[in-house]
MMTF fields as JSON, N, C-alpha, C and O atoms, coordinates in Angstrom:
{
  "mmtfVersion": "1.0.0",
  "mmtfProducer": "UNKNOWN",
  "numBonds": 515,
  "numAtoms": 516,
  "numGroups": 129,
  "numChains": 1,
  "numModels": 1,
  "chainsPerModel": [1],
  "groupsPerChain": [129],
  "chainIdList": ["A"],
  "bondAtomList": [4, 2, 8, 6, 12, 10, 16, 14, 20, 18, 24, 22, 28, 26, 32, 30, 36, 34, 40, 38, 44, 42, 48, 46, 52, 50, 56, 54, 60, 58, 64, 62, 68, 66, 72, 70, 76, 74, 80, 78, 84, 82, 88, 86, 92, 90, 96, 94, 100, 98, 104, 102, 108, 106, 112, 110, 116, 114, 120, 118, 124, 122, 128, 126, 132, 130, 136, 134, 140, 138, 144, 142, 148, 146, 152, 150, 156, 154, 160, 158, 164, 162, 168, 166, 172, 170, 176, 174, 180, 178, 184, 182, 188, 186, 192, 190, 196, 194, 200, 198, 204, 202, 208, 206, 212, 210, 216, 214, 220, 218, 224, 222, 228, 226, 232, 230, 236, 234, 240, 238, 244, 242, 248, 246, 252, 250, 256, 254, 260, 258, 264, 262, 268, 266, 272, 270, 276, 274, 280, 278, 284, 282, 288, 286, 292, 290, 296, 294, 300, 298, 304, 302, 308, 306, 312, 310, 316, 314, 320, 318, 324, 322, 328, 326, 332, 330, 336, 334, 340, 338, 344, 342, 348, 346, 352, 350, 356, 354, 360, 358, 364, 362, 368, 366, 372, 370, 376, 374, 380, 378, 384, 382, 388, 386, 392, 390, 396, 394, 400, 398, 404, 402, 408, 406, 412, 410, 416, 414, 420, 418, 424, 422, 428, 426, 432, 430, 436, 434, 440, 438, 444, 442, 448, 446, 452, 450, 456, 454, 460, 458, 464, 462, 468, 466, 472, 470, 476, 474, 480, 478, 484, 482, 488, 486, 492, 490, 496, 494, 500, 498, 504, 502, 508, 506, 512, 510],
  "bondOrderList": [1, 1, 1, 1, 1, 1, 1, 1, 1, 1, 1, 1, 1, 1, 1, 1, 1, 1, 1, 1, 1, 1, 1, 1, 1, 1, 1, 1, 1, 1, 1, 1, 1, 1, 1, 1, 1, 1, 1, 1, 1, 1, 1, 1, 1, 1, 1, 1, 1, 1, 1, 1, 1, 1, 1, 1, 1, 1, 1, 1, 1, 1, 1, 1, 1, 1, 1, 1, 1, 1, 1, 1, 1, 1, 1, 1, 1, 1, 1, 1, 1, 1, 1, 1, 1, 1, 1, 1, 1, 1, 1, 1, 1, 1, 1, 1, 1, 1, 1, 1, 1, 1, 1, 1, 1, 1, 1, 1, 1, 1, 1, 1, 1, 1, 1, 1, 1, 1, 1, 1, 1, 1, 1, 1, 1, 1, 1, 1],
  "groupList": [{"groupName": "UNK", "atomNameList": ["N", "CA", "C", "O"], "elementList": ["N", "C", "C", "O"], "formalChargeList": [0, 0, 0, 0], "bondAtomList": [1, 0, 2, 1, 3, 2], "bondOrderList": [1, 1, 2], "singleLetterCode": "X", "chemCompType": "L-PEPTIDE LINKING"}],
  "groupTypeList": [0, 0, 0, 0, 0, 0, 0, 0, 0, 0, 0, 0, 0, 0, 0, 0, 0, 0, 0, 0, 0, 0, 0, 0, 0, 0, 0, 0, 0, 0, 0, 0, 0, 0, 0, 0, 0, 0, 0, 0, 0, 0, 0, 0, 0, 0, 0, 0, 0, 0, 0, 0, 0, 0, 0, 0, 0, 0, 0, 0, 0, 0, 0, 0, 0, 0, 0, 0, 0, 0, 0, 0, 0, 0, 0, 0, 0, 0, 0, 0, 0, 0, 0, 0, 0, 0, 0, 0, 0, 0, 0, 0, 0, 0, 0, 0, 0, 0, 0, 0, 0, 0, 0, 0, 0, 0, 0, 0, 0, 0, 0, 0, 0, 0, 0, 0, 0, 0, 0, 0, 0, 0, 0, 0, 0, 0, 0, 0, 0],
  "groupIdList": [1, 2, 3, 4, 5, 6, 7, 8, 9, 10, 11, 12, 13, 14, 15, 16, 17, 18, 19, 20, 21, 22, 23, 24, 25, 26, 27, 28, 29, 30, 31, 32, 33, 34, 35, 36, 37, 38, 39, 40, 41, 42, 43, 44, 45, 46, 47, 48, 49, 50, 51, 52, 53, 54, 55, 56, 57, 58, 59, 60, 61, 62, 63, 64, 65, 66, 67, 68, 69, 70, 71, 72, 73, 74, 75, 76, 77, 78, 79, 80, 81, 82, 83, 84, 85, 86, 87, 88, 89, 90, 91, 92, 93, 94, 95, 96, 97, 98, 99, 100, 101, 102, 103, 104, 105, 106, 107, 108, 109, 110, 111, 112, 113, 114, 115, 116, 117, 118, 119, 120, 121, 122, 123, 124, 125, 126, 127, 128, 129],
  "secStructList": [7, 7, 7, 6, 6, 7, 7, 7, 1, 1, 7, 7, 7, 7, 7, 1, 1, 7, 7, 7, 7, 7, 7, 7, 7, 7, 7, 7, 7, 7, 7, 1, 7, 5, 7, 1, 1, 7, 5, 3, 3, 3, 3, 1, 1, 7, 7, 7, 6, 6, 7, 5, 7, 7, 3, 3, 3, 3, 7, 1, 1, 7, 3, 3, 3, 3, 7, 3, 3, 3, 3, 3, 3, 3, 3, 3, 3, 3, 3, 6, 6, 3, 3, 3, 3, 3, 3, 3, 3, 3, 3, 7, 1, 7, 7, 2, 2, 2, 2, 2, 2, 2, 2, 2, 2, 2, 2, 2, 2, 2, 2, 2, 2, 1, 7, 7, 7, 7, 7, 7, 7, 7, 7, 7, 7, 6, 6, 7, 7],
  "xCoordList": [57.435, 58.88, 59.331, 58.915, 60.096, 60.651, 61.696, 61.382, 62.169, 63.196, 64.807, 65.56, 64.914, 66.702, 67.519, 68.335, 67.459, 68.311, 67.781, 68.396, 66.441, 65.766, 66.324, 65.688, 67.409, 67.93, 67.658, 68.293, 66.32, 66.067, 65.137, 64.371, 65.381, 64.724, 63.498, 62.881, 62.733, 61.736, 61.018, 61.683, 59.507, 59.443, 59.586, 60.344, 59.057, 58.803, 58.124, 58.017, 57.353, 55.801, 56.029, 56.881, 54.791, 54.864, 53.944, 52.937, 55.033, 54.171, 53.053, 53.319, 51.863, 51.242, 51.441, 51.351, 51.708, 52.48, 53.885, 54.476, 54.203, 56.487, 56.348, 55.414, 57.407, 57.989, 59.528, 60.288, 59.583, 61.429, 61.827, 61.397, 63.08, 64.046, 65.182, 65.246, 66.304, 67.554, 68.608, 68.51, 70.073, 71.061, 72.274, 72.699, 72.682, 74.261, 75.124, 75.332, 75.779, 77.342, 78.189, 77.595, 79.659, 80.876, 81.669, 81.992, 81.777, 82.677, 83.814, 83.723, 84.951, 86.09, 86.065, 84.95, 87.135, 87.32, 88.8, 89.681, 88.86, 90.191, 89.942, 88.771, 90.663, 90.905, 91.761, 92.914, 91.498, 91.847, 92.579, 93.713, 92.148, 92.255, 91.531, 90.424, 91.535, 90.677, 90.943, 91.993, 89.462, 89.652, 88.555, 87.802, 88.705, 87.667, 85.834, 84.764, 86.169, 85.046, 84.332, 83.164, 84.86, 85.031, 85.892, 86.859, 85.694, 86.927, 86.506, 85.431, 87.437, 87.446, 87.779, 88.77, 86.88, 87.045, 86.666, 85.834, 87.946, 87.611, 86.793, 86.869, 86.138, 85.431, 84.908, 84.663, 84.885, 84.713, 83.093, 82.749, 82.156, 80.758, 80.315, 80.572, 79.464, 79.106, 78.357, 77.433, 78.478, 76.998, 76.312, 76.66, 75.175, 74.044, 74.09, 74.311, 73.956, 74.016, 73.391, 72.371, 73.54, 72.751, 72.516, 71.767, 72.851, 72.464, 73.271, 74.409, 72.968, 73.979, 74.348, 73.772, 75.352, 75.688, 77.759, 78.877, 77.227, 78.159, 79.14, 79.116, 80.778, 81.44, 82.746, 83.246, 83.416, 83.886, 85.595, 85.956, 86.614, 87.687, 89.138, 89.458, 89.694, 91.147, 91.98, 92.273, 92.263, 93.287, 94.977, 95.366, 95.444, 96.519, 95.743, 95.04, 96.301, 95.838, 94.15, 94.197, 93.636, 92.585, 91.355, 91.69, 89.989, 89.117, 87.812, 87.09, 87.234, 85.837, 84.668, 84.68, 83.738, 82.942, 82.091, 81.916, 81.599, 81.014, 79.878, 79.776, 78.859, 78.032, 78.459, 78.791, 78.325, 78.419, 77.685, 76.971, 77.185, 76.349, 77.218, 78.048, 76.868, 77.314, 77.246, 76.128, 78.348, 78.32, 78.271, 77.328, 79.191, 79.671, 80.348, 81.277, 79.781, 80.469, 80.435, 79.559, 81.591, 81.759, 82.823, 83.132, 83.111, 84.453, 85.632, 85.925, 86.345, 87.8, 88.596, 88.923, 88.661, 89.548, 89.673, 89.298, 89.969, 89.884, 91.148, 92.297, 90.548, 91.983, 92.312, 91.937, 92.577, 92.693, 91.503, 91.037, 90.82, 89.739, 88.456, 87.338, 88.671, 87.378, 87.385, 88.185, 86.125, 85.835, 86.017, 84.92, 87.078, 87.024, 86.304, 86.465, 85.362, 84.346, 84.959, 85.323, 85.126, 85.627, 84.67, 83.861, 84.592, 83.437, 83.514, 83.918, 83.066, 82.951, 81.882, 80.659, 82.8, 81.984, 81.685, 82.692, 80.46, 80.826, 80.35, 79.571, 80.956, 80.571, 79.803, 80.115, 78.74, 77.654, 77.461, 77.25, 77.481, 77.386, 78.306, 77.698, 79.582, 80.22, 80.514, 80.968, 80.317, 80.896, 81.671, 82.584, 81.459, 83.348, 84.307, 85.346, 83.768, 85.355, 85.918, 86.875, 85.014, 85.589, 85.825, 86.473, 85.385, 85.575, 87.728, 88.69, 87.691, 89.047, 89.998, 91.191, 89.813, 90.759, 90.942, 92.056, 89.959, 90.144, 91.009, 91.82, 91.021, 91.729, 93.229, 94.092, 93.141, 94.783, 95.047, 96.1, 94.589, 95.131, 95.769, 96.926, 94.588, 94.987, 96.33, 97.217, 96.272, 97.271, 98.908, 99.915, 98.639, 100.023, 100.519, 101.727, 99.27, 99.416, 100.407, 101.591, 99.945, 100.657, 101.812, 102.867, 101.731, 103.502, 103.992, 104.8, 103.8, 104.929, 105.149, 106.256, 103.96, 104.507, 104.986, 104.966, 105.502, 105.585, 107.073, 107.875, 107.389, 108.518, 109.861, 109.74, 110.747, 111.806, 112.037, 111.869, 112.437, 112.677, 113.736, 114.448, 113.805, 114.987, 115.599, 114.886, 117.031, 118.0, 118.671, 119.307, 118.578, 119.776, 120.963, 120.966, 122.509, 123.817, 124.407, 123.994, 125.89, 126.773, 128.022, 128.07, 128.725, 129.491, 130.613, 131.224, 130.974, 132.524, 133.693, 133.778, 134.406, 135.759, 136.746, 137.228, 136.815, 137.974, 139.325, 140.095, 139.626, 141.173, 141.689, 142.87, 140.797, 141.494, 142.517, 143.658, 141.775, 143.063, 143.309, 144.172],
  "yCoordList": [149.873, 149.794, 148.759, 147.609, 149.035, 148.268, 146.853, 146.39, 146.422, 145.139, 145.802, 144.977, 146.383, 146.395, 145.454, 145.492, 144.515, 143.07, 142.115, 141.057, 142.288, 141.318, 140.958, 141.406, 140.225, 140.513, 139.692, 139.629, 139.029, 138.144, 138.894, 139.791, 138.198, 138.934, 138.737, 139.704, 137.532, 137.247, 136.726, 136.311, 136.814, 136.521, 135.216, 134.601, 134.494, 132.851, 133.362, 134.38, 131.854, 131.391, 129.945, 129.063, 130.13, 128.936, 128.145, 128.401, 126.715, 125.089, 124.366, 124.138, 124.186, 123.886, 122.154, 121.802, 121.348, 119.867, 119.992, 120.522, 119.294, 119.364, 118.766, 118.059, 119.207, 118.778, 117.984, 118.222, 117.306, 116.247, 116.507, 116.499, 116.95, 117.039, 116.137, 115.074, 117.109, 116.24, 116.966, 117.97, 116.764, 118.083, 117.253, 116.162, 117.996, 117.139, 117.612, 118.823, 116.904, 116.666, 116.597, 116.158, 116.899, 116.443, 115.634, 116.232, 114.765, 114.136, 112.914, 112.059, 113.266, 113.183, 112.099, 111.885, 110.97, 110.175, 109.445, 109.861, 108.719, 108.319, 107.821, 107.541, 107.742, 107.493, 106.282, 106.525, 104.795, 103.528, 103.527, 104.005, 103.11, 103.595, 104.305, 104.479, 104.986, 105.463, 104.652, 104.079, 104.821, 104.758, 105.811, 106.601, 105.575, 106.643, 106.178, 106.786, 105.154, 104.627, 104.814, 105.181, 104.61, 104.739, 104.394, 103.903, 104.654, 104.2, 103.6, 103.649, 103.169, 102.619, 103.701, 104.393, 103.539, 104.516, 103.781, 102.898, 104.714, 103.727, 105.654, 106.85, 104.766, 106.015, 105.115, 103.915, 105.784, 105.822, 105.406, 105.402, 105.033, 105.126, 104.621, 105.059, 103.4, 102.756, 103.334, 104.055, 103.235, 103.852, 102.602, 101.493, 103.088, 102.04, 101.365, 101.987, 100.504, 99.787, 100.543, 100.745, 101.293, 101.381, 103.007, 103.628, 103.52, 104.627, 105.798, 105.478, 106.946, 107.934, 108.96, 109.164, 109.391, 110.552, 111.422, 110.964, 112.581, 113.315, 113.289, 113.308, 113.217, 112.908, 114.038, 113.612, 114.955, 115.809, 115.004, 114.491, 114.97, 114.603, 115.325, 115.688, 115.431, 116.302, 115.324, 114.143, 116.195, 115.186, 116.425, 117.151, 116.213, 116.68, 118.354, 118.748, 119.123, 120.719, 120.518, 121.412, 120.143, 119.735, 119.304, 118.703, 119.683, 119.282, 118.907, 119.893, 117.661, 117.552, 117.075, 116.49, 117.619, 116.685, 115.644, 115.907, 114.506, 113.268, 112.746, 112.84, 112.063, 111.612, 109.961, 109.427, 109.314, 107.84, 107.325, 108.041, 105.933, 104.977, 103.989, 103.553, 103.582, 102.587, 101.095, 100.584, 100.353, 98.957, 98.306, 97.547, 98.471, 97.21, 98.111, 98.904, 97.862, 98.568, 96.939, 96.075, 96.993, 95.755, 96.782, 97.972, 95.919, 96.338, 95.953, 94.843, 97.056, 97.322, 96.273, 95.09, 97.499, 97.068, 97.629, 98.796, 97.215, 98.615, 99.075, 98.634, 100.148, 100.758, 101.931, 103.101, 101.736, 102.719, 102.618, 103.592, 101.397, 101.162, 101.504, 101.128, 102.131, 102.604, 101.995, 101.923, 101.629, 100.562, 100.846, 101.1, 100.877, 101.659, 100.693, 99.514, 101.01, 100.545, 100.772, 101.928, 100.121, 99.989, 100.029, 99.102, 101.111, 100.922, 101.404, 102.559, 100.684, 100.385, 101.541, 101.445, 102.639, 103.739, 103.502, 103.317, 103.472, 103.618, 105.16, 105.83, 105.485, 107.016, 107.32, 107.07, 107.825, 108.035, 109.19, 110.303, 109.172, 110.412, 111.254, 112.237, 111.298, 112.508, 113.34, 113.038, 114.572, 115.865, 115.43, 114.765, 115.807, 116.03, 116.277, 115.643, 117.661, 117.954, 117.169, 117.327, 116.556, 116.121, 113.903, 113.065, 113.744, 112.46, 112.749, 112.054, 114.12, 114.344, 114.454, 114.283, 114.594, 115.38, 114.014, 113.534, 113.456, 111.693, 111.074, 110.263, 111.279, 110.352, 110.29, 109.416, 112.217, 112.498, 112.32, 111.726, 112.565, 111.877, 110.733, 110.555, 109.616, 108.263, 107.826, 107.094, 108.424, 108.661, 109.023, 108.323, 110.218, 110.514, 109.719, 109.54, 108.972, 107.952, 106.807, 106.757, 105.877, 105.015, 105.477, 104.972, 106.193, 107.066, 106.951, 106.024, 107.557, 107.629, 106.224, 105.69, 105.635, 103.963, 102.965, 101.8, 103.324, 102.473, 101.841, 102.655, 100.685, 100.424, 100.364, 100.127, 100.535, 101.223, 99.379, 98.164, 100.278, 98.799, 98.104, 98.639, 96.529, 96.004, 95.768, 95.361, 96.101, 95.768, 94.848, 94.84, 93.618, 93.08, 93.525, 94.06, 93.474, 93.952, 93.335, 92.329, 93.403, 93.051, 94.533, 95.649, 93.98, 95.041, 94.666, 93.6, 96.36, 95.636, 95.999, 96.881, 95.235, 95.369, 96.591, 96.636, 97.552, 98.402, 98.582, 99.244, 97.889, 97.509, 96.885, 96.536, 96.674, 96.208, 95.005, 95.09, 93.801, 92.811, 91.944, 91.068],
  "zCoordList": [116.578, 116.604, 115.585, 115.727, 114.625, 113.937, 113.945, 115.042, 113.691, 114.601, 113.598, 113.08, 113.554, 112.89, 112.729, 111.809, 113.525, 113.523, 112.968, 112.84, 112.486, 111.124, 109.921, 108.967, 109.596, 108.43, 107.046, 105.993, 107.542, 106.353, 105.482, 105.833, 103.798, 102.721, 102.571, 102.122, 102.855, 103.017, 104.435, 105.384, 104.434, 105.686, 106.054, 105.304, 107.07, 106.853, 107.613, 108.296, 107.22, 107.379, 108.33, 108.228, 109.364, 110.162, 109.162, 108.501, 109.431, 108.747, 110.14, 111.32, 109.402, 110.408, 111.036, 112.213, 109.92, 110.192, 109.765, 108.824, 110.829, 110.757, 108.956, 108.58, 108.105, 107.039, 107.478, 108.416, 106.749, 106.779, 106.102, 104.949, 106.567, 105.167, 105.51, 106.128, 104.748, 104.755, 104.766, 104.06, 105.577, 105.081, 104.482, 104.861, 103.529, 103.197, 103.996, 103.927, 104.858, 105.548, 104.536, 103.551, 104.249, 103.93, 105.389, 106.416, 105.235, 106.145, 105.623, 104.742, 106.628, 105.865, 105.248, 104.771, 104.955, 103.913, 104.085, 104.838, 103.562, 103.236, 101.412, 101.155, 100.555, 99.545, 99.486, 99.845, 99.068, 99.52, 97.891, 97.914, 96.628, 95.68, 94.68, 95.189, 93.158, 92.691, 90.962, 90.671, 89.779, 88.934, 88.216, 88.785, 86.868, 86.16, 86.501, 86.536, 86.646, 87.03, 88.35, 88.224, 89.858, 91.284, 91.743, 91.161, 93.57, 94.248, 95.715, 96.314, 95.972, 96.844, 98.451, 98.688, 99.074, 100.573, 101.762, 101.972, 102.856, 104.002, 104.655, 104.374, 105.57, 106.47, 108.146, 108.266, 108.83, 110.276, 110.869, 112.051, 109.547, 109.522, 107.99, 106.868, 108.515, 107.295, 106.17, 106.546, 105.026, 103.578, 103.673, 104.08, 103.164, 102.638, 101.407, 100.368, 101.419, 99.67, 99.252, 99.911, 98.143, 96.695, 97.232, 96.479, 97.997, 98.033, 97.447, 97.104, 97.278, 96.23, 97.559, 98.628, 97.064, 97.443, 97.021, 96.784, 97.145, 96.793, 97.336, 98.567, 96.419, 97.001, 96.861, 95.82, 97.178, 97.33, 97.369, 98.428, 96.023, 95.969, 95.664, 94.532, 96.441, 96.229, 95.471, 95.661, 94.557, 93.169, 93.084, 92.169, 94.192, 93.905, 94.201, 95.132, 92.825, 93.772, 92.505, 91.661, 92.431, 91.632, 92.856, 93.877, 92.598, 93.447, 92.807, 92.662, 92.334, 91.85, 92.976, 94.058, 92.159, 93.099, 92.149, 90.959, 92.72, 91.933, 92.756, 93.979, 91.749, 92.706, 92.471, 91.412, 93.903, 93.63, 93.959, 94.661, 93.857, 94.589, 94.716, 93.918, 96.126, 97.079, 96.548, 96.491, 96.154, 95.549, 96.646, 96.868, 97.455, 98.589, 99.96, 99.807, 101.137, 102.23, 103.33, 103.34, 104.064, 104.652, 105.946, 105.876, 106.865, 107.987, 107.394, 106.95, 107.426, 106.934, 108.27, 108.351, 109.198, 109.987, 111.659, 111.77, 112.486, 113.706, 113.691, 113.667, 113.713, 114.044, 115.462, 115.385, 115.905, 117.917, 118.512, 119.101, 118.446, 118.574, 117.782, 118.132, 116.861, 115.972, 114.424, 113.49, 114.688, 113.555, 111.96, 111.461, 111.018, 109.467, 108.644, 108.96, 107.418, 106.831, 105.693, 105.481, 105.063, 103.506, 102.496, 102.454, 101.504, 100.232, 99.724, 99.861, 98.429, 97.243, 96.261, 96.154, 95.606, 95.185, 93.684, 93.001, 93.021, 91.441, 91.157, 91.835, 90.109, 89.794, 89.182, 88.017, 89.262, 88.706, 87.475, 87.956, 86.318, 85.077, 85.732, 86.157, 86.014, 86.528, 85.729, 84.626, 86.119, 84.569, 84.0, 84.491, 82.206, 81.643, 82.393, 82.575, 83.04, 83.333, 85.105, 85.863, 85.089, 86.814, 86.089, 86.715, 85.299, 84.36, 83.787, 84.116, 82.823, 82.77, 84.01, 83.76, 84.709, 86.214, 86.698, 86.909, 86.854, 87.696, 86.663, 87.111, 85.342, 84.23, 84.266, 84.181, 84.507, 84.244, 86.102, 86.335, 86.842, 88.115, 88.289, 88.668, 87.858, 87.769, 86.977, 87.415, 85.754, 84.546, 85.4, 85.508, 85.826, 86.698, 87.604, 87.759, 88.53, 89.677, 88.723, 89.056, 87.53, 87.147, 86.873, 87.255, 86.382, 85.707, 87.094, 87.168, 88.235, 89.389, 89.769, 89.837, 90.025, 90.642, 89.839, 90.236, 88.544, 87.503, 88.02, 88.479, 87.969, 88.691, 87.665, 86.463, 88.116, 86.697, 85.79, 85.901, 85.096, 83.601, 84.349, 85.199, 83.867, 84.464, 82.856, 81.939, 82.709, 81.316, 81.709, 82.763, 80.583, 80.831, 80.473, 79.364, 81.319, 80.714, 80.866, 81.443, 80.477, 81.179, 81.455, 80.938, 82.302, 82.649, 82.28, 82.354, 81.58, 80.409, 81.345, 82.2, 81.012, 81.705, 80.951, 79.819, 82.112, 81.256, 81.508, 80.814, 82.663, 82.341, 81.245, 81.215, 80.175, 78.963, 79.231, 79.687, 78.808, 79.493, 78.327, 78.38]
}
């Protein structure tokens, strides 16, 4: 009798000693600030110094992904009781094109918060006196 509900392409093979691996998670983030270089993130769960990992960033309707390693992770702050961890990302060889997208992000970020010019004037009198 055949199995019909077999749907894998190859077979697998039993390992006779367990192997370790590893799986990548995405888990969420907060974005504290950013530069072309890294950024700064708070998260719910500490990184390890020096360790890398991928970091999955929404830039407006834009999405890269980057690898960083961990400069500095310390306690942010609590917040509703749960502890936020603040750290310190540098970016590691990130693509051209995810290097451009962070540039012109950042680029747009200063343009909006740029705080308006102050002029000096004076204000003319037009009752003409």
């Amino acid at each position: 009798m055949t199995d019909t509900n077999n749907k894998r392409d190859a077979e697998r093979v039993a390992v006779p000693a367990p192997l370790s691996g590893e799986v990548k998670v995405y888990q969420p983030m907060t974005i504290l600030d950013i530069s072309r270089g890294g950024a700064q993130v708070e998260t719910p769960f500490p990184l390890q110094l020096d360790s890398l990992h991928d970091f999955r960033i929404s830039l407006g309707d834009r999405s890269v992904v980057v690898k960083g390693r961990i400069a500095h992770c310390h306690i942010g702050k609590l917040h509703e009781g749960i502890v936020l961890y603040r750290t310190g990302v540098e970016f590691v060889e990130p693509p051209e094109h995810a290097q451009l997208a962070i540039q012109d992000f950042v680029e747009a970020l200063k343009v909006s918060q740029k705080a308006p010019t102050i002029v000096d004037a004076e204000l003319a009198d037009e009752g003409g006196g």
